[in-house]
C-alpha cells in the first residue's frame, strides 16, 4: 500500500492517479489490503530498496 497524507491506497489505479507523474513503472499484483509494500528504485545502474515491505526482497538485489 502506498500512502499520502495518511490516505491508504490499495490499488494500482489509485497509485497511478496520485503518484503517476513521478513513476516510470507500476507492477500491479492486484488489490492489496494494508500489507506493507516494498518500494524499489531502478534509477541508474543500481537497484536499491527504498522501503522494505512484507517479505524478503533481497533476491531482487542479487543477494540471498
PDB file of N, CA and C in Angstrom:
ATOM      1  N   UNK A   1       0.847  -1.183   0.000  1.00  0.00           N
ATOM      2  CA  UNK A   1       0.000   0.000   0.000  1.00  0.00           C
ATOM      3  C   UNK A   1       0.883   1.232   0.000  1.00  0.00           C
ATOM      4  N   UNK A   2       0.468   2.198  -0.719  1.00  0.00           N
ATOM      5  CA  UNK A   2       1.161   3.481  -0.739  1.00  0.00           C
ATOM      6  C   UNK A   2       0.335   4.468   0.066  1.00  0.00           C
ATOM      7  N   UNK A   3       1.008   5.418   0.662  1.00  0.00           N
ATOM      8  CA  UNK A   3       0.267   6.403   1.441  1.00  0.00           C
ATOM      9  C   UNK A   3       0.671   7.805   1.052  1.00  0.00           C
ATOM     10  N   UNK A   4      -0.266   8.691   1.202  1.00  0.00           N
ATOM     11  CA  UNK A   4      -0.002  10.112   1.015  1.00  0.00           C
ATOM     12  C   UNK A   4      -0.923  10.846   1.974  1.00  0.00           C
ATOM     13  N   UNK A   5      -0.333  11.631   2.847  1.00  0.00           N
ATOM     14  CA  UNK A   5      -1.099  12.393   3.826  1.00  0.00           C
ATOM     15  C   UNK A   5      -2.048  11.499   4.612  1.00  0.00           C
ATOM     16  N   UNK A   6      -1.564  10.306   4.985  1.00  0.00           N
ATOM     17  CA  UNK A   6      -2.343   9.401   5.803  1.00  0.00           C
ATOM     18  C   UNK A   6      -3.391   8.592   5.075  1.00  0.00           C
ATOM     19  N   UNK A   7      -3.542   8.788   3.768  1.00  0.00           N
ATOM     20  CA  UNK A   7      -4.532   8.040   2.995  1.00  0.00           C
ATOM     21  C   UNK A   7      -3.886   6.768   2.468  1.00  0.00           C
ATOM     22  N   UNK A   8      -4.524   5.627   2.685  1.00  0.00           N
ATOM     23  CA  UNK A   8      -4.005   4.357   2.193  1.00  0.00           C
ATOM     24  C   UNK A   8      -4.620   4.065   0.835  1.00  0.00           C
ATOM     25  N   UNK A   9      -3.770   3.733  -0.134  1.00  0.00           N
ATOM     26  CA  UNK A   9      -4.221   3.365  -1.471  1.00  0.00           C
ATOM     27  C   UNK A   9      -3.914   1.896  -1.674  1.00  0.00           C
ATOM     28  N   UNK A  10      -4.905   1.124  -2.080  1.00  0.00           N
ATOM     29  CA  UNK A  10      -4.711  -0.316  -2.177  1.00  0.00           C
ATOM     30  C   UNK A  10      -4.715  -0.834  -3.608  1.00  0.00           C
ATOM     31  N   UNK A  11      -4.903   0.022  -4.579  1.00  0.00           N
ATOM     32  CA  UNK A  11      -4.940  -0.439  -5.959  1.00  0.00           C
ATOM     33  C   UNK A  11      -3.989   0.350  -6.837  1.00  0.00           C
ATOM     34  N   UNK A  12      -3.505  -0.297  -7.900  1.00  0.00           N
ATOM     35  CA  UNK A  12      -2.569   0.346  -8.818  1.00  0.00           C
ATOM     36  C   UNK A  12      -3.189   1.571  -9.478  1.00  0.00           C
ATOM     37  N   UNK A  13      -4.494   1.528  -9.741  1.00  0.00           N
ATOM     38  CA  UNK A  13      -5.151   2.674 -10.368  1.00  0.00           C
ATOM     39  C   UNK A  13      -5.112   3.903  -9.463  1.00  0.00           C
ATOM     40  N   UNK A  14      -5.297   3.701  -8.165  1.00  0.00           N
ATOM     41  CA  UNK A  14      -5.213   4.812  -7.215  1.00  0.00           C
ATOM     42  C   UNK A  14      -3.790   5.354  -7.133  1.00  0.00           C
ATOM     43  N   UNK A  15      -2.828   4.458  -7.115  1.00  0.00           N
ATOM     44  CA  UNK A  15      -1.422   4.867  -7.046  1.00  0.00           C
ATOM     45  C   UNK A  15      -1.032   5.625  -8.304  1.00  0.00           C
ATOM     46  N   UNK A  16      -1.469   5.154  -9.472  1.00  0.00           N
ATOM     47  CA  UNK A  16      -1.191   5.836 -10.737  1.00  0.00           C
ATOM     48  C   UNK A  16      -1.779   7.242 -10.729  1.00  0.00           C
ATOM     49  N   UNK A  17      -2.992   7.371 -10.231  1.00  0.00           N
ATOM     50  CA  UNK A  17      -3.668   8.667 -10.201  1.00  0.00           C
ATOM     51  C   UNK A  17      -2.922   9.674  -9.332  1.00  0.00           C
ATOM     52  N   UNK A  18      -2.426   9.228  -8.188  1.00  0.00           N
ATOM     53  CA  UNK A  18      -1.775  10.137  -7.245  1.00  0.00           C
ATOM     54  C   UNK A  18      -0.292  10.332  -7.549  1.00  0.00           C
ATOM     55  N   UNK A  19       0.420   9.244  -7.843  1.00  0.00           N
ATOM     56  CA  UNK A  19       1.873   9.308  -7.992  1.00  0.00           C
ATOM     57  C   UNK A  19       2.347   9.147  -9.433  1.00  0.00           C
ATOM     58  N   UNK A  20       1.446   8.944 -10.374  1.00  0.00           N
ATOM     59  CA  UNK A  20       1.811   8.605 -11.745  1.00  0.00           C
ATOM     60  C   UNK A  20       2.784   9.550 -12.414  1.00  0.00           C
ATOM     61  N   UNK A  21       2.725  10.822 -12.071  1.00  0.00           N
ATOM     62  CA  UNK A  21       3.622  11.801 -12.682  1.00  0.00           C
ATOM     63  C   UNK A  21       5.083  11.542 -12.342  1.00  0.00           C
ATOM     64  N   UNK A  22       5.354  10.837 -11.255  1.00  0.00           N
ATOM     65  CA  UNK A  22       6.734  10.593 -10.839  1.00  0.00           C
ATOM     66  C   UNK A  22       7.167   9.149 -10.959  1.00  0.00           C
ATOM     67  N   UNK A  23       6.316   8.314 -11.549  1.00  0.00           N
ATOM     68  CA  UNK A  23       6.625   6.888 -11.649  1.00  0.00           C
ATOM     69  C   UNK A  23       6.826   6.479 -13.096  1.00  0.00           C
ATOM     70  N   UNK A  24       7.796   5.632 -13.312  1.00  0.00           N
ATOM     71  CA  UNK A  24       8.026   5.075 -14.642  1.00  0.00           C
ATOM     72  C   UNK A  24       7.340   3.731 -14.804  1.00  0.00           C
ATOM     73  N   UNK A  25       7.092   3.029 -13.693  1.00  0.00           N
ATOM     74  CA  UNK A  25       6.550   1.679 -13.755  1.00  0.00           C
ATOM     75  C   UNK A  25       5.765   1.374 -12.493  1.00  0.00           C
ATOM     76  N   UNK A  26       4.609   0.762 -12.672  1.00  0.00           N
ATOM     77  CA  UNK A  26       3.830   0.235 -11.554  1.00  0.00           C
ATOM     78  C   UNK A  26       3.557  -1.225 -11.869  1.00  0.00           C
ATOM     79  N   UNK A  27       3.973  -2.110 -10.987  1.00  0.00           N
ATOM     80  CA  UNK A  27       3.669  -3.531 -11.134  1.00  0.00           C
ATOM     81  C   UNK A  27       2.388  -3.802 -10.366  1.00  0.00           C
ATOM     82  N   UNK A  28       1.355  -4.214 -11.077  1.00  0.00           N
ATOM     83  CA  UNK A  28       0.047  -4.436 -10.464  1.00  0.00           C
ATOM     84  C   UNK A  28      -0.100  -5.905 -10.101  1.00  0.00           C
ATOM     85  N   UNK A  29      -0.096  -6.183  -8.807  1.00  0.00           N
ATOM     86  CA  UNK A  29      -0.273  -7.550  -8.308  1.00  0.00           C
ATOM     87  C   UNK A  29      -1.679  -7.737  -7.765  1.00  0.00           C
ATOM     88  N   UNK A  30      -2.594  -6.903  -8.219  1.00  0.00           N
ATOM     89  CA  UNK A  30      -3.962  -6.975  -7.737  1.00  0.00           C
ATOM     90  C   UNK A  30      -4.139  -6.119  -6.499  1.00  0.00           C
ATOM     91  N   UNK A  31      -5.360  -6.054  -6.037  1.00  0.00           N
ATOM     92  CA  UNK A  31      -5.677  -5.250  -4.865  1.00  0.00           C
ATOM     93  C   UNK A  31      -5.033  -5.855  -3.628  1.00  0.00           C
ATOM     94  N   UNK A  32      -4.364  -5.022  -2.879  1.00  0.00           N
ATOM     95  CA  UNK A  32      -3.708  -5.437  -1.648  1.00  0.00           C
ATOM     96  C   UNK A  32      -4.439  -4.805  -0.474  1.00  0.00           C
ATOM     97  N   UNK A  33      -4.484  -5.472   0.631  1.00  0.00           N
ATOM     98  CA  UNK A  33      -5.225  -4.984   1.783  1.00  0.00           C
ATOM     99  C   UNK A  33      -4.306  -4.653   2.948  1.00  0.00           C
ATOM    100  N   UNK A  34      -3.798  -3.435   2.922  1.00  0.00           N
ATOM    101  CA  UNK A  34      -2.995  -2.887   4.012  1.00  0.00           C
ATOM    102  C   UNK A  34      -1.775  -3.718   4.372  1.00  0.00           C
ATOM    103  N   UNK A  35      -1.216  -4.411   3.424  1.00  0.00           N
ATOM    104  CA  UNK A  35       0.049  -5.111   3.639  1.00  0.00           C
ATOM    105  C   UNK A  35       1.177  -4.141   3.296  1.00  0.00           C
ATOM    106  N   UNK A  36       2.238  -4.132   4.064  1.00  0.00           N
ATOM    107  CA  UNK A  36       3.359  -3.251   3.750  1.00  0.00           C
ATOM    108  C   UNK A  36       3.923  -3.569   2.365  1.00  0.00           C
ATOM    109  N   UNK A  37       4.214  -2.544   1.598  1.00  0.00           N
ATOM    110  CA  UNK A  37       4.758  -2.744   0.260  1.00  0.00           C
ATOM    111  C   UNK A  37       6.241  -2.408   0.242  1.00  0.00           C
ATOM    112  N   UNK A  38       6.938  -2.989  -0.715  1.00  0.00           N
ATOM    113  CA  UNK A  38       8.344  -2.690  -0.921  1.00  0.00           C
ATOM    114  C   UNK A  38       8.441  -1.680  -2.048  1.00  0.00           C
ATOM    115  N   UNK A  39       9.252  -0.660  -1.855  1.00  0.00           N
ATOM    116  CA  UNK A  39       9.482   0.338  -2.894  1.00  0.00           C
ATOM    117  C   UNK A  39      10.924   0.198  -3.340  1.00  0.00           C
ATOM    118  N   UNK A  40      11.109   0.027  -4.653  1.00  0.00           N
ATOM    119  CA  UNK A  40      12.426  -0.226  -5.227  1.00  0.00           C
ATOM    120  C   UNK A  40      12.763   0.865  -6.228  1.00  0.00           C
ATOM    121  N   UNK A  41      13.970   1.395  -6.134  1.00  0.00           N
ATOM    122  CA  UNK A  41      14.459   2.374  -7.097  1.00  0.00           C
ATOM    123  C   UNK A  41      15.276   1.649  -8.163  1.00  0.00           C
ATOM    124  N   UNK A  42      14.945   1.926  -9.422  1.00  0.00           N
ATOM    125  CA  UNK A  42      15.690   1.364 -10.549  1.00  0.00           C
ATOM    126  C   UNK A  42      16.401   2.471 -11.316  1.00  0.00           C
ATOM    127  N   UNK A  43      16.745   3.552 -10.615  1.00  0.00           N
ATOM    128  CA  UNK A  43      17.400   4.695 -11.224  1.00  0.00           C
ATOM    129  C   UNK A  43      18.870   4.370 -11.460  1.00  0.00           C
ATOM    130  N   UNK A  44      19.351   4.677 -12.640  1.00  0.00           N
ATOM    131  CA  UNK A  44      20.748   4.418 -12.967  1.00  0.00           C
ATOM    132  C   UNK A  44      21.040   2.934 -13.068  1.00  0.00           C
ATOM    133  N   UNK A  45      22.250   2.548 -12.704  1.00  0.00           N
ATOM    134  CA  UNK A  45      22.681   1.153 -12.797  1.00  0.00           C
ATOM    135  C   UNK A  45      22.431   0.366 -11.519  1.00  0.00           C
ATOM    136  N   UNK A  46      21.954   1.018 -10.481  1.00  0.00           N
ATOM    137  CA  UNK A  46      21.772   0.377  -9.186  1.00  0.00           C
ATOM    138  C   UNK A  46      20.305   0.041  -8.926  1.00  0.00           C
ATOM    139  N   UNK A  47      20.074  -1.104  -8.320  1.00  0.00           N
ATOM    140  CA  UNK A  47      18.760  -1.462  -7.800  1.00  0.00           C
ATOM    141  C   UNK A  47      18.836  -1.242  -6.299  1.00  0.00           C
ATOM    142  N   UNK A  48      17.948  -0.401  -5.776  1.00  0.00           N
ATOM    143  CA  UNK A  48      18.009  -0.050  -4.358  1.00  0.00           C
ATOM    144  C   UNK A  48      16.625  -0.198  -3.733  1.00  0.00           C
ATOM    145  N   UNK A  49      16.561  -0.862  -2.599  1.00  0.00           N
ATOM    146  CA  UNK A  49      15.310  -0.963  -1.862  1.00  0.00           C
ATOM    147  C   UNK A  49      15.171   0.299  -1.020  1.00  0.00           C
ATOM    148  N   UNK A  50      14.166   1.110  -1.345  1.00  0.00           N
ATOM    149  CA  UNK A  50      13.927   2.343  -0.610  1.00  0.00           C
ATOM    150  C   UNK A  50      13.097   2.095   0.636  1.00  0.00           C
ATOM    151  N   UNK A  51      12.188   1.130   0.552  1.00  0.00           N
ATOM    152  CA  UNK A  51      11.382   0.753   1.713  1.00  0.00           C
ATOM    153  C   UNK A  51      11.116  -0.736   1.642  1.00  0.00           C
ATOM    154  N   UNK A  52      11.500  -1.445   2.689  1.00  0.00           N
ATOM    155  CA  UNK A  52      11.276  -2.888   2.772  1.00  0.00           C
ATOM    156  C   UNK A  52       9.865  -3.142   3.260  1.00  0.00           C
ATOM    157  N   UNK A  53       9.104  -3.877   2.504  1.00  0.00           N
ATOM    158  CA  UNK A  53       7.750  -4.242   2.900  1.00  0.00           C
ATOM    159  C   UNK A  53       7.728  -5.659   3.437  1.00  0.00           C
ATOM    160  N   UNK A  54       6.567  -6.269   3.348  1.00  0.00           N
ATOM    161  CA  UNK A  54       6.406  -7.642   3.813  1.00  0.00           C
ATOM    162  C   UNK A  54       7.175  -8.575   2.882  1.00  0.00           C
ATOM    163  N   UNK A  55       7.881  -9.509   3.448  1.00  0.00           N
ATOM    164  CA  UNK A  55       8.624 -10.476   2.647  1.00  0.00           C
ATOM    165  C   UNK A  55      10.047 -10.033   2.377  1.00  0.00           C
ATOM    166  N   UNK A  56      10.811 -10.935   1.833  1.00  0.00           N
ATOM    167  CA  UNK A  56      12.225 -10.710   1.562  1.00  0.00           C
ATOM    168  C   UNK A  56      12.414 -10.299   0.112  1.00  0.00           C
ATOM    169  N   UNK A  57      12.948  -9.113  -0.110  1.00  0.00           N
ATOM    170  CA  UNK A  57      13.187  -8.621  -1.459  1.00  0.00           C
ATOM    171  C   UNK A  57      14.670  -8.643  -1.814  1.00  0.00           C
ATOM    172  N   UNK A  58      15.500  -9.257  -0.970  1.00  0.00           N
ATOM    173  CA  UNK A  58      16.942  -9.247  -1.215  1.00  0.00           C
ATOM    174  C   UNK A  58      17.319  -9.954  -2.509  1.00  0.00           C
ATOM    175  N   UNK A  59      16.499 -10.923  -2.963  1.00  0.00           N
ATOM    176  CA  UNK A  59      16.802 -11.597  -4.226  1.00  0.00           C
ATOM    177  C   UNK A  59      16.728 -10.629  -5.401  1.00  0.00           C
ATOM    178  N   UNK A  60      16.014  -9.538  -5.258  1.00  0.00           N
ATOM    179  CA  UNK A  60      15.961  -8.523  -6.304  1.00  0.00           C
ATOM    180  C   UNK A  60      17.281  -7.779  -6.425  1.00  0.00           C
ATOM    181  N   UNK A  61      18.071  -7.824  -5.367  1.00  0.00           N
ATOM    182  CA  UNK A  61      19.376  -7.174  -5.363  1.00  0.00           C
ATOM    183  C   UNK A  61      20.497  -8.154  -5.674  1.00  0.00           C
ATOM    184  N   UNK A  62      20.138  -9.399  -5.943  1.00  0.00           N
ATOM    185  CA  UNK A  62      21.142 -10.416  -6.198  1.00  0.00           C
ATOM    186  C   UNK A  62      21.769 -10.940  -4.927  1.00  0.00           C
ATOM    187  N   UNK A  63      21.083 -10.760  -3.797  1.00  0.00           N
ATOM    188  CA  UNK A  63      21.574 -11.224  -2.505  1.00  0.00           C
ATOM    189  C   UNK A  63      20.663 -12.325  -2.007  1.00  0.00           C
ATOM    190  N   UNK A  64      21.212 -13.273  -1.286  1.00  0.00           N
ATOM    191  CA  UNK A  64      20.389 -14.355  -0.722  1.00  0.00           C
ATOM    192  C   UNK A  64      20.534 -14.397   0.774  1.00  0.00           C
TER     193      UNK A  64
END
